[in-house]
Amino acid sequence: MSTNVLSPANLSPGGDLEAYIQTINAFPVLSAEQERALAERFYYEQDLEAARELVLCHMRFVVHLARSYAGYGLPQADLIQEGNIGLMKAVRRFDPQVGVRLVSFAVHWIRAEMHEFILRNWRIVKVATTKAQRKLFFNLRSRKNKLGWLNDAETRAIAHDLGVPPATVTQMEGRLSSRDVAFDGYPDDDALESPPAPAYYLEDPTSNPVDIVVEEDTARVASTHLAEAIKTLDERSRDIVESRWLRDDKETLTALAGRYGVSAERIRQLEQNAMKKLRKHMEVAEAA
């Protein structure tokens, strides 16, 4: 397949992910000599065509990495889109004189973009806020020897390998496992036929009615501030935010790009700008 037809800007994963994968797999795998020649053309001559070919011929590697994050419940198309951004950043910074292959250099940049996307969007309540927790978030599942809870020996071994306290491993394991267990039951359960959810058997001696009221009030105020903040956005930005995050049937960047007749990257930029405005508005509202 000729690389003169498509470019990273207009080749992006959309509704038909399999077609996208077939397309990028048609691009050739570069030999070390071919890769070095293209990298030198871009590094020394700023040849954008060479950079474009480097990106296109390595997009299959982004798909490979994105599949390793399938367990986080986020759209593969979005993960691939973020990974492609990391790949382009890597190509821009790649020095062919270092003596390593581009794929070895790019893996850091690709994973970094995917990690940031996952941490921003995997759960409304963040599960990884410190450096140690971030390390655990992306390593704990692969380090576990079996399904179920870790025993003390496994916990200490993982803590030693990752350089974190054992208590941090236990805490993160609880956070990750809680995603898969419905302690409070499911909304469509028949109250008369279904057994009570585990939460109904638990007693929390530290529960304080005052704290519960304060938390509920805080959540209500935050929800009100968010609704007010969304109203300050222009119609297109509001539709993008709602379509991407506030509706049950969420839309991809590519789908919104087709609706508005712009690139998926432009939709991503509009989304980021809208999110910044929302955060700023809510910070001002909370400080008032």
CSV table of C-alpha atoms in Angstrom, one decimal:
chain,number,residue,atom,x,y,z
A,1,MET,CA,0.0,0.0,0.0
A,2,SER,CA,1.3,3.5,-0.9
A,3,THR,CA,1.8,5.8,2.1
A,4,ASN,CA,1.1,8.8,-0.2
A,5,VAL,CA,-2.6,8.3,0.2
A,6,LEU,CA,-3.1,8.4,4.0
A,7,SER,CA,-1.5,10.4,6.8
A,8,PRO,CA,-1.7,10.2,10.6
A,9,ALA,CA,-4.0,13.2,10.6
A,10,ASN,CA,-6.8,11.5,8.6
A,11,LEU,CA,-6.1,7.9,9.5
A,12,SER,CA,-7.8,7.3,12.9
A,13,PRO,CA,-9.7,4.5,14.6
A,14,GLY,CA,-13.5,5.0,14.4
A,15,GLY,CA,-16.6,2.9,14.5
A,16,ASP,CA,-15.1,0.2,12.3
A,17,LEU,CA,-12.0,-0.7,14.3
A,18,GLU,CA,-11.3,-3.9,12.4
A,19,ALA,CA,-11.1,-2.0,9.1
A,20,TYR,CA,-8.7,0.5,10.7
A,21,ILE,CA,-6.5,-2.3,11.9
A,22,GLN,CA,-6.5,-4.0,8.4
A,23,THR,CA,-5.5,-0.6,6.9
A,24,ILE,CA,-2.6,0.0,9.2
A,25,ASN,CA,-1.4,-3.6,8.9
A,26,ALA,CA,-1.0,-3.0,5.2
A,27,PHE,CA,1.8,-0.6,5.8
A,28,PRO,CA,5.2,-2.3,5.6
A,29,VAL,CA,7.4,-3.2,8.6
A,30,LEU,CA,10.5,-1.2,8.1
A,31,SER,CA,14.0,-2.7,8.2
A,32,ALA,CA,16.6,-1.1,10.5
A,33,GLU,CA,18.2,0.5,7.4
A,34,GLN,CA,14.9,1.9,6.1
A,35,GLU,CA,14.0,3.2,9.5
A,36,ARG,CA,17.3,4.9,10.0
A,37,ALA,CA,17.2,6.5,6.6
A,38,LEU,CA,13.7,8.0,7.2
A,39,ALA,CA,14.7,9.1,10.7
A,40,GLU,CA,17.8,10.9,9.4
A,41,ARG,CA,15.8,12.6,6.7
A,42,PHE,CA,13.4,14.0,9.4
A,43,TYR,CA,16.1,14.7,12.1
A,44,TYR,CA,18.6,16.5,9.8
A,45,GLU,CA,16.4,17.8,7.0
A,46,GLN,CA,13.0,18.2,8.7
A,47,ASP,CA,11.4,16.1,6.0
A,48,LEU,CA,7.8,15.8,7.1
A,49,GLU,CA,7.1,13.0,4.5
A,50,ALA,CA,9.7,10.9,6.2
A,51,ALA,CA,8.2,11.5,9.6
A,52,ARG,CA,4.7,10.6,8.3
A,53,GLU,CA,6.0,7.3,7.0
A,54,LEU,CA,7.7,6.5,10.3
A,55,VAL,CA,4.4,7.1,12.1
A,56,LEU,CA,2.2,5.1,9.6
A,57,CYS,CA,4.6,2.1,9.6
A,58,HIS,CA,4.5,1.9,13.4
A,59,MET,CA,0.8,2.3,14.1
A,60,ARG,CA,0.3,-1.4,14.3
A,61,PHE,CA,2.5,-1.3,17.5
A,62,VAL,CA,0.2,1.2,19.1
A,63,VAL,CA,-2.7,-1.2,18.5
A,64,HIS,CA,-0.7,-4.0,20.1
A,65,LEU,CA,-0.1,-1.9,23.2
A,66,ALA,CA,-3.7,-0.7,23.4
A,67,ARG,CA,-4.9,-4.3,23.6
A,68,SER,CA,-2.9,-4.8,26.8
A,69,TYR,CA,-5.2,-2.2,28.5
A,70,ALA,CA,-8.5,-3.7,27.4
A,71,GLY,CA,-9.4,-4.7,31.0
A,72,TYR,CA,-10.0,-1.1,32.0
A,73,GLY,CA,-13.3,-0.8,30.2
A,74,LEU,CA,-12.4,2.2,28.0
A,75,PRO,CA,-13.0,2.3,24.2
A,76,GLN,CA,-10.1,0.7,22.2
A,77,ALA,CA,-10.5,3.4,19.6
A,78,ASP,CA,-9.8,6.2,22.1
A,79,LEU,CA,-6.8,4.3,23.6
A,80,ILE,CA,-5.4,3.9,20.1
A,81,GLN,CA,-6.0,7.6,19.3
A,82,GLU,CA,-4.1,8.6,22.4
A,83,GLY,CA,-1.3,6.1,21.7
A,84,ASN,CA,-0.9,7.6,18.2
A,85,ILE,CA,-0.3,11.0,19.7
A,86,GLY,CA,2.4,9.4,21.9
A,87,LEU,CA,3.9,7.8,18.7
A,88,MET,CA,4.0,11.2,16.9
A,89,LYS,CA,5.7,12.8,19.9
A,90,ALA,CA,8.3,10.0,19.9
A,91,VAL,CA,9.0,10.4,16.2
A,92,ARG,CA,9.5,14.2,16.8
A,93,ARG,CA,12.1,13.5,19.5
A,94,PHE,CA,13.8,10.4,18.0
A,95,ASP,CA,17.6,10.8,17.5
A,96,PRO,CA,18.8,8.2,14.9
A,97,GLN,CA,22.4,8.5,16.2
A,98,VAL,CA,21.5,7.0,19.6
A,99,GLY,CA,21.5,3.5,18.1
A,100,VAL,CA,18.2,2.1,19.2
A,101,ARG,CA,15.1,1.2,17.1
A,102,LEU,CA,12.2,3.6,17.1
A,103,VAL,CA,9.8,1.1,18.6
A,104,SER,CA,12.1,0.8,21.7
A,105,PHE,CA,12.2,4.5,22.1
A,106,ALA,CA,8.5,5.1,21.3
A,107,VAL,CA,7.0,2.7,23.8
A,108,HIS,CA,7.6,5.1,26.7
A,109,TRP,CA,5.7,7.9,24.9
A,110,ILE,CA,2.9,5.7,23.7
A,111,ARG,CA,2.3,4.2,27.2
A,112,ALA,CA,2.5,7.6,28.8
A,113,GLU,CA,-0.3,9.0,26.7
A,114,MET,CA,-2.5,5.9,27.3
A,115,HIS,CA,-1.7,5.9,31.1
A,116,GLU,CA,-2.8,9.6,31.3
A,117,PHE,CA,-6.0,8.8,29.4
A,118,ILE,CA,-6.8,5.8,31.6
A,119,LEU,CA,-6.1,7.7,34.9
A,120,ARG,CA,-8.3,10.6,33.7
A,121,ASN,CA,-11.3,8.5,32.6
A,122,TRP,CA,-11.2,5.0,34.1
A,123,ARG,CA,-13.3,5.9,37.1
A,124,ILE,CA,-15.1,9.1,38.3
A,125,VAL,CA,-13.3,8.6,41.7
A,126,LYS,CA,-9.6,8.5,41.0
A,127,VAL,CA,-7.9,5.3,42.1
A,128,ALA,CA,-4.3,6.4,41.6
A,129,THR,CA,-3.3,9.8,42.9
A,130,THR,CA,0.3,9.3,44.1
A,131,LYS,CA,3.4,8.0,42.2
A,132,ALA,CA,3.3,4.7,44.1
A,133,GLN,CA,-0.4,4.2,43.4
A,134,ARG,CA,0.1,4.9,39.7
A,135,LYS,CA,2.9,2.3,39.6
A,136,LEU,CA,0.6,-0.2,41.3
A,137,PHE,CA,-2.4,0.6,39.1
A,138,PHE,CA,-0.6,-0.6,36.0
A,139,ASN,CA,1.4,-3.4,37.4
A,140,LEU,CA,-0.6,-5.1,40.1
A,141,ARG,CA,-2.8,-7.2,37.9
A,142,SER,CA,0.1,-8.6,35.9
A,143,ARG,CA,2.1,-9.4,39.1
A,144,LYS,CA,-0.7,-11.5,40.8
A,145,ASN,CA,0.0,-15.2,40.7
A,146,LYS,CA,-3.6,-16.3,40.9
A,147,LEU,CA,-7.2,-15.0,40.9
A,148,GLY,CA,-8.6,-13.7,44.2
A,149,TRP,CA,-6.9,-11.9,47.0
A,150,LEU,CA,-3.1,-11.9,47.5
A,151,ASN,CA,-1.7,-13.7,50.6
A,152,ASP,CA,0.9,-12.0,52.8
A,153,ALA,CA,3.9,-13.5,51.0
A,154,GLU,CA,2.6,-12.3,47.6
A,155,THR,CA,1.8,-8.9,49.0
A,156,ARG,CA,5.3,-8.5,50.4
A,157,ALA,CA,6.9,-9.8,47.2
A,158,ILE,CA,5.0,-7.3,45.0
A,159,ALA,CA,5.7,-4.5,47.4
A,160,HIS,CA,9.5,-5.3,47.3
A,161,ASP,CA,9.5,-5.5,43.5
A,162,LEU,CA,7.7,-2.2,43.0
A,163,GLY,CA,9.4,-0.4,45.8
A,164,VAL,CA,6.2,0.5,47.7
A,165,PRO,CA,4.9,-0.3,51.2
A,166,PRO,CA,2.8,-3.6,51.6
A,167,ALA,CA,-0.1,-1.5,52.9
A,168,THR,CA,-0.2,0.4,49.5
A,169,VAL,CA,-0.4,-2.9,47.6
A,170,THR,CA,-3.3,-4.1,49.8
A,171,GLN,CA,-5.1,-0.7,49.4
A,172,MET,CA,-4.8,-0.7,45.6
A,173,GLU,CA,-5.9,-4.3,45.4
A,174,GLY,CA,-9.1,-3.4,47.2
A,175,ARG,CA,-9.7,-0.5,44.9
A,176,LEU,CA,-9.3,-2.6,41.8
A,177,SER,CA,-11.3,-5.5,43.1
A,178,SER,CA,-14.2,-3.2,44.2
A,179,ARG,CA,-14.8,-2.4,40.5
A,180,ASP,CA,-15.9,-6.0,39.8
A,181,VAL,CA,-18.1,-6.6,42.8
A,182,ALA,CA,-21.6,-5.1,43.2
A,183,PHE,CA,-21.7,-4.8,47.0
A,184,ASP,CA,-24.9,-2.7,46.8
A,185,GLY,CA,-26.6,-5.0,44.3
A,186,TYR,CA,-27.9,-4.1,40.9
A,187,PRO,CA,-30.6,-1.5,40.1
A,188,ASP,CA,-32.7,-4.1,38.2
A,189,ASP,CA,-32.6,-6.8,40.9
A,190,ASP,CA,-36.0,-7.9,42.2
A,191,ALA,CA,-36.1,-6.9,45.8
A,192,LEU,CA,-38.4,-9.9,46.7
A,193,GLU,CA,-36.6,-12.6,44.7
A,194,SER,CA,-33.0,-11.6,44.9
A,195,PRO,CA,-30.9,-12.2,48.0
A,196,PRO,CA,-29.8,-9.0,49.8
A,197,ALA,CA,-26.5,-7.6,48.6
A,198,PRO,CA,-23.4,-8.0,50.8
A,199,ALA,CA,-23.5,-4.4,51.8
A,200,TYR,CA,-26.7,-5.0,53.8
A,201,TYR,CA,-24.8,-7.4,56.1
A,202,LEU,CA,-22.0,-5.0,56.9
A,203,GLU,CA,-21.9,-2.6,59.8
A,204,ASP,CA,-19.6,0.4,59.8
A,205,PRO,CA,-18.9,1.4,63.5
A,206,THR,CA,-17.2,4.6,62.2
A,207,SER,CA,-20.2,5.8,60.3
A,208,ASN,CA,-21.2,9.3,61.4
A,209,PRO,CA,-24.6,10.7,60.3
A,210,VAL,CA,-23.1,14.2,60.2
A,211,ASP,CA,-20.4,13.1,57.8
A,212,ILE,CA,-23.0,11.4,55.6
A,213,VAL,CA,-25.1,14.6,55.4
A,214,VAL,CA,-22.0,16.7,54.7
A,215,GLU,CA,-20.9,14.3,51.9
A,216,GLU,CA,-24.3,14.3,50.3
A,217,ASP,CA,-24.6,18.0,50.5
A,218,THR,CA,-21.1,18.4,49.0
A,219,ALA,CA,-22.0,16.1,46.1
A,220,ARG,CA,-25.3,18.0,45.5
A,221,VAL,CA,-23.5,21.3,45.4
A,222,ALA,CA,-20.8,19.9,43.1
A,223,SER,CA,-23.5,18.6,40.8
A,224,THR,CA,-25.2,22.0,40.7
A,225,HIS,CA,-21.9,23.7,40.0
A,226,LEU,CA,-21.2,21.3,37.1
A,227,ALA,CA,-24.7,21.9,35.6
A,228,GLU,CA,-24.1,25.6,35.8
A,229,ALA,CA,-20.6,25.3,34.3
A,230,ILE,CA,-21.9,23.3,31.4
A,231,LYS,CA,-24.4,26.1,30.6
A,232,THR,CA,-21.4,28.5,30.1
A,233,LEU,CA,-20.0,26.4,27.2
A,234,ASP,CA,-20.9,27.2,23.6
A,235,GLU,CA,-23.4,24.8,21.9
A,236,ARG,CA,-20.8,22.7,20.1
A,237,SER,CA,-18.5,22.3,23.1
A,238,ARG,CA,-21.5,21.4,25.3
A,239,ASP,CA,-22.6,18.8,22.9
A,240,ILE,CA,-19.1,17.3,22.7
A,241,VAL,CA,-18.8,17.0,26.5
A,242,GLU,CA,-22.3,15.5,26.9
A,243,SER,CA,-21.8,13.1,24.0
A,244,ARG,CA,-18.4,11.9,25.3
A,245,TRP,CA,-19.0,11.6,29.0
A,246,LEU,CA,-22.6,12.4,30.2
A,247,ARG,CA,-24.7,10.0,28.1
A,248,ASP,CA,-25.2,6.3,28.4
A,249,ASP,CA,-24.4,5.7,24.7
A,250,LYS,CA,-21.0,7.6,24.5
A,251,GLU,CA,-19.7,8.7,21.2
A,252,THR,CA,-16.1,8.4,19.9
A,253,LEU,CA,-13.9,11.2,18.7
A,254,THR,CA,-14.3,10.0,15.1
A,255,ALA,CA,-18.1,9.9,15.3
A,256,LEU,CA,-18.2,13.5,16.5
A,257,ALA,CA,-15.6,14.5,13.9
A,258,GLY,CA,-17.9,13.2,11.2
A,259,ARG,CA,-20.9,15.0,12.7
A,260,TYR,CA,-19.1,18.4,12.7
A,261,GLY,CA,-17.0,17.9,9.6
A,262,VAL,CA,-13.6,18.3,11.3
A,263,SER,CA,-10.8,16.0,12.3
A,264,ALA,CA,-10.8,13.8,15.4
A,265,GLU,CA,-7.8,15.7,16.7
A,266,ARG,CA,-9.8,19.0,16.5
A,267,ILE,CA,-12.7,17.4,18.5
A,268,ARG,CA,-10.1,16.2,21.1
A,269,GLN,CA,-8.8,19.8,21.3
A,270,LEU,CA,-12.3,21.2,21.8
A,271,GLU,CA,-13.0,18.6,24.4
A,272,GLN,CA,-9.8,19.5,26.4
A,273,ASN,CA,-10.6,23.2,26.2
A,274,ALA,CA,-14.1,22.6,27.4
A,275,MET,CA,-12.9,20.5,30.3
A,276,LYS,CA,-10.5,23.3,31.3
A,277,LYS,CA,-13.3,25.8,31.3
A,278,LEU,CA,-15.5,23.5,33.4
A,279,ARG,CA,-12.8,23.0,36.0
A,280,LYS,CA,-12.0,26.7,36.2
A,281,HIS,CA,-15.7,27.6,36.6
A,282,MET,CA,-16.2,24.9,39.3
A,283,GLU,CA,-13.1,26.1,41.2
A,284,VAL,CA,-14.4,29.7,41.2
A,285,ALA,CA,-17.8,28.5,42.3
A,286,GLU,CA,-16.5,26.4,45.1
A,287,ALA,CA,-14.2,29.2,46.3
A,288,ALA,CA,-17.1,31.6,46.4
